């Protein structure tokens, strides 16, 4: 079995090699087919879909098409079968007149994949042309003196077919005097020659008729004939002779029409008509007769029409010189056409994208270009380029095909469209060039988040604003396009003083306008911080946030509030103050205390005395609210003075409040109470005083406890000093008493009260009582520490020593009891007679002999 397999491989080695070569070429984008010429339109050439592995349903979706080279499209792709078929009848001799192997090239463009596949179709020759002679009848003139064996060149037949279908043989018939000899030319062509086989006799036969037949090798064979008439002449001794057997000339393809290219020269030694030489073209191929002209008299070869190197780069002519006696000579003329850079590169856009997404990866194919230059050599070498500033580059794919690909990621926001100019220039001097412009629009991708115009926003909002008022507008821009650039706004939800943020402000989704949904109150909310989100319409959407700070601006919407004196209730007074008639100018009588809930300038308060019983008697501090005497009270001044103080803020417009004070001019608490009692008797006669009595008892008890605690504290301090002095003084057992100068005056109670003033506040409505001692003047009676040369005695021993030093000085114990009894007397004097009075606040100083500068007794009822 293996031997049989090897034999099969040997027999089919050539077939396998062809299959492998075809598969290799298909893999590299090159297909080769062949088809005979003169096939009808629609004839099968090859199965492109199979060879390129293209699925039939996807042919139309991928936009597969055939692009031919040249002006005529000879092939087409069948959309249903994927076969390559002929689109026109093909004549090989017309397409490839000067080429032995005729190959037509085209490309398969797969636009969906931006790929190019090359196709080469060889046009096989068929025997559709018979050999033909340029002249169907030829005439030769031969003298009867011509020696047998002489040769006479004949015109060659021409067959445009190639291979076996071309000219293969010549045959001569008609006369025994002549025979045919065929010689091989330098290019392998056959050159027929007429050979004189037998001497001629003009008297026997003046003319000889011959037939030259040319046959090709096709099946069936085709033939062409030419009639030759040989005229026998009298003797002509010399034939014309060319100066050169072969003439060569190089001509540029851009030489002007009518230019003389070459002059051939032949001479004849005879005279008369036998020496008159005429020139003619005997052998021409193809288009030579249309391109060149030979002057029969001068032998000058001139150009009839423009040469084109791309159509023909060389021509061969056979020139014959004939004299009047029918003798002739032939010479070969070779004309070589040199290329001139007369063709600019031709650029064709075979496939192109009109739109591309901006997120397309680098290397995405944008267009396919075909570039060719009909010139040759350096003149036909084309170089393509794109401006370096553009994000594109050129890649050569297949032969003369280039593709334009993206060199980097595109950014629509930087450039929304491109006009890519591809320039192709050849290597001539000077170079020729051509260009093609590719218009490409970049499609947007949502790759940019909205960007706010400001990094943060802030606005000042006056309080008491109208609900729905515009606060500010936030703006965000998106560099994208279309739906991706549509920005919508919304609030980040939060809370303000426990309430949802959305109940305070809202934002318009389209415009970004921020509105206040309620009226702000500076006294409740002074600042609102929030976040606004801007979101675009892409999928998925992108967003960004910005902080907004709303500062509530205070307005003067709160009038000052008077804390002291409190507002009057019922028929009572707002506040009662005592001013001695002996008070000096500037003495403090009272202080009006007020606050304003606003802030800043709206909360700056000023005090003015608006109304008074005696306007010149009192003055009010502009910023402190202190009520002081402006002069010494006179005896004619009324005992009870009524003051109205106006408290104003500095807002615009200013708001104000009033406070009413009652100042009683009296020297003692008794006068004060009698004055107040007489004034209140009519207003509040018969009011129950059970509650007031209870509070008075509590006040007396509190004062007693405070005095007792003070005495215990004083005793403890004296004991501590005495003990320290005992430890420091060695052997000193005598205790010396306190100097009598510490107790000034006969009445110890008055001296004690003068040194230790105190203040008792009894409040009927707050149920709080206060006893305050003023320690600022205690140093007049009890020093902070004893002199350094005397130890501090005990309180009892100090009293004994003081008694011995001054028998009239009262004992220390007698100092406490009168003090307590005096305090009770004062309370009884100040309060008990006024138990039915209604003032809420009474300022009761001690009697003049006992009181100092800072010892008033203030009683709040």
PDB file of N, CA, C and O in Angstrom, residues 669 673 692 696 699-700 762 825-836 842 844 857 859 861:
ATOM      1  N   UNK A 669     -34.151 103.316 103.080  1.00  0.00           N
ATOM      2  CA  UNK A 669     -35.056 102.283 102.565  1.00  0.00           C
ATOM      3  C   UNK A 669     -36.468 102.561 103.026  1.00  0.00           C
ATOM      4  O   UNK A 669     -37.447 102.298 102.308  1.00  0.00           O
ATOM      5  N   UNK A 673     -39.646 102.573 100.643  1.00  0.00           N
ATOM      6  CA  UNK A 673     -40.792 101.675 100.773  1.00  0.00           C
ATOM      7  C   UNK A 673     -42.078 102.447 101.010  1.00  0.00           C
ATOM      8  O   UNK A 673     -43.150 102.059 100.525  1.00  0.00           O
ATOM      9  N   UNK A 692     -45.599  85.880  99.166  1.00  0.00           N
ATOM     10  CA  UNK A 692     -44.510  86.805  99.450  1.00  0.00           C
ATOM     11  C   UNK A 692     -43.932  86.560 100.829  1.00  0.00           C
ATOM     12  O   UNK A 692     -42.709  86.572 101.030  1.00  0.00           O
ATOM     13  N   UNK A 696     -40.081  85.661 101.946  1.00  0.00           N
ATOM     14  CA  UNK A 696     -39.318  86.492 102.886  1.00  0.00           C
ATOM     15  C   UNK A 696     -38.716  85.653 103.994  1.00  0.00           C
ATOM     16  O   UNK A 696     -37.567  85.873 104.413  1.00  0.00           O
ATOM     17  N   UNK A 699     -35.764  83.970 102.623  1.00  0.00           N
ATOM     18  CA  UNK A 699     -34.648  84.896 102.450  1.00  0.00           C
ATOM     19  C   UNK A 699     -33.934  85.136 103.772  1.00  0.00           C
ATOM     20  O   UNK A 699     -32.696  85.162 103.831  1.00  0.00           O
ATOM     21  N   UNK A 700     -34.684  85.332 104.857  1.00  0.00           N
ATOM     22  CA  UNK A 700     -34.067  85.566 106.165  1.00  0.00           C
ATOM     23  C   UNK A 700     -33.256  84.348 106.587  1.00  0.00           C
ATOM     24  O   UNK A 700     -32.139  84.453 107.105  1.00  0.00           O
ATOM     25  N   UNK A 762     -33.695  88.732  96.707  1.00  0.00           N
ATOM     26  CA  UNK A 762     -34.836  87.836  96.906  1.00  0.00           C
ATOM     27  C   UNK A 762     -35.768  88.006  95.727  1.00  0.00           C
ATOM     28  O   UNK A 762     -36.211  89.098  95.447  1.00  0.00           O
ATOM     29  N   UNK A 825     -33.337  93.509 111.405  1.00  0.00           N
ATOM     30  CA  UNK A 825     -34.100  94.754 111.481  1.00  0.00           C
ATOM     31  C   UNK A 825     -34.200  95.429 110.137  1.00  0.00           C
ATOM     32  O   UNK A 825     -35.235  95.979 109.775  1.00  0.00           O
ATOM     33  N   UNK A 826     -33.113  95.397 109.438  1.00  0.00           N
ATOM     34  CA  UNK A 826     -33.152  96.016 108.099  1.00  0.00           C
ATOM     35  C   UNK A 826     -34.149  95.299 107.221  1.00  0.00           C
ATOM     36  O   UNK A 826     -34.939  95.894 106.502  1.00  0.00           O
ATOM     37  N   UNK A 827     -34.101  93.966 107.208  1.00  0.00           N
ATOM     38  CA  UNK A 827     -35.051  93.213 106.391  1.00  0.00           C
ATOM     39  C   UNK A 827     -36.480  93.496 106.799  1.00  0.00           C
ATOM     40  O   UNK A 827     -37.373  93.654 105.957  1.00  0.00           O
ATOM     41  N   UNK A 828     -36.695  93.603 108.111  1.00  0.00           N
ATOM     42  CA  UNK A 828     -38.040  93.879 108.563  1.00  0.00           C
ATOM     43  C   UNK A 828     -38.474  95.257 108.145  1.00  0.00           C
ATOM     44  O   UNK A 828     -39.615  95.485 107.723  1.00  0.00           O
ATOM     45  N   UNK A 829     -37.517  96.201 108.237  1.00  0.00           N
ATOM     46  CA  UNK A 829     -37.869  97.567 107.879  1.00  0.00           C
ATOM     47  C   UNK A 829     -38.142  97.700 106.392  1.00  0.00           C
ATOM     48  O   UNK A 829     -39.024  98.434 105.960  1.00  0.00           O
ATOM     49  N   UNK A 830     -37.324  96.971 105.589  1.00  0.00           N
ATOM     50  CA  UNK A 830     -37.433  97.123 104.131  1.00  0.00           C
ATOM     51  C   UNK A 830     -38.600  96.350 103.568  1.00  0.00           C
ATOM     52  O   UNK A 830     -39.213  96.769 102.592  1.00  0.00           O
ATOM     53  N   UNK A 831     -38.879  95.201 104.139  1.00  0.00           N
ATOM     54  CA  UNK A 831     -39.790  94.286 103.454  1.00  0.00           C
ATOM     55  C   UNK A 831     -41.160  94.234 104.111  1.00  0.00           C
ATOM     56  O   UNK A 831     -42.195  94.320 103.437  1.00  0.00           O
ATOM     57  N   UNK A 832     -41.204  94.073 105.409  1.00  0.00           N
ATOM     58  CA  UNK A 832     -42.472  93.785 106.058  1.00  0.00           C
ATOM     59  C   UNK A 832     -43.501  94.866 105.848  1.00  0.00           C
ATOM     60  O   UNK A 832     -44.669  94.570 105.580  1.00  0.00           O
ATOM     61  N   UNK A 833     -43.129  96.179 105.906  1.00  0.00           N
ATOM     62  CA  UNK A 833     -44.189  97.173 105.666  1.00  0.00           C
ATOM     63  C   UNK A 833     -44.685  97.141 104.237  1.00  0.00           C
ATOM     64  O   UNK A 833     -45.728  97.706 103.948  1.00  0.00           O
ATOM     65  N   UNK A 834     -43.943  96.533 103.342  1.00  0.00           N
ATOM     66  CA  UNK A 834     -44.350  96.557 101.932  1.00  0.00           C
ATOM     67  C   UNK A 834     -44.807  95.183 101.470  1.00  0.00           C
ATOM     68  O   UNK A 834     -44.656  94.824 100.310  1.00  0.00           O
ATOM     69  N   UNK A 835     -45.300  94.407 102.381  1.00  0.00           N
ATOM     70  CA  UNK A 835     -45.701  93.055 102.002  1.00  0.00           C
ATOM     71  C   UNK A 835     -46.786  93.062 100.968  1.00  0.00           C
ATOM     72  O   UNK A 835     -46.937  92.150 100.193  1.00  0.00           O
ATOM     73  N   UNK A 836     -47.579  94.120 100.920  1.00  0.00           N
ATOM     74  CA  UNK A 836     -48.682  94.176  99.963  1.00  0.00           C
ATOM     75  C   UNK A 836     -48.306  94.945  98.705  1.00  0.00           C
ATOM     76  O   UNK A 836     -49.150  95.151  97.852  1.00  0.00           O
ATOM     77  N   UNK A 842     -36.863  95.574  94.137  1.00  0.00           N
ATOM     78  CA  UNK A 842     -36.661  96.684  95.074  1.00  0.00           C
ATOM     79  C   UNK A 842     -35.197  96.718  95.425  1.00  0.00           C
ATOM     80  O   UNK A 842     -34.610  95.696  95.767  1.00  0.00           O
ATOM     81  N   UNK A 844     -32.707  98.077  98.117  1.00  0.00           N
ATOM     82  CA  UNK A 844     -32.825  98.568  99.495  1.00  0.00           C
ATOM     83  C   UNK A 844     -31.444  98.693 100.103  1.00  0.00           C
ATOM     84  O   UNK A 844     -30.853  97.707 100.518  1.00  0.00           O
ATOM     85  N   UNK A 857     -28.684  96.562  99.447  1.00  0.00           N
ATOM     86  CA  UNK A 857     -29.471  95.330  99.634  1.00  0.00           C
ATOM     87  C   UNK A 857     -30.544  95.331  98.563  1.00  0.00           C
ATOM     88  O   UNK A 857     -31.406  96.204  98.556  1.00  0.00           O
ATOM     89  N   UNK A 859     -33.587  93.520  96.701  1.00  0.00           N
ATOM     90  CA  UNK A 859     -34.612  92.506  96.964  1.00  0.00           C
ATOM     91  C   UNK A 859     -35.481  92.420  95.726  1.00  0.00           C
ATOM     92  O   UNK A 859     -36.041  93.410  95.277  1.00  0.00           O
ATOM     93  N   UNK A 861     -38.792  90.793  94.174  1.00  0.00           N
ATOM     94  CA  UNK A 861     -40.043  90.171  94.614  1.00  0.00           C
ATOM     95  C   UNK A 861     -40.692  89.467  93.448  1.00  0.00           C
ATOM     96  O   UNK A 861     -40.805  90.041  92.389  1.00  0.00           O
TER      97      UNK A 861
END
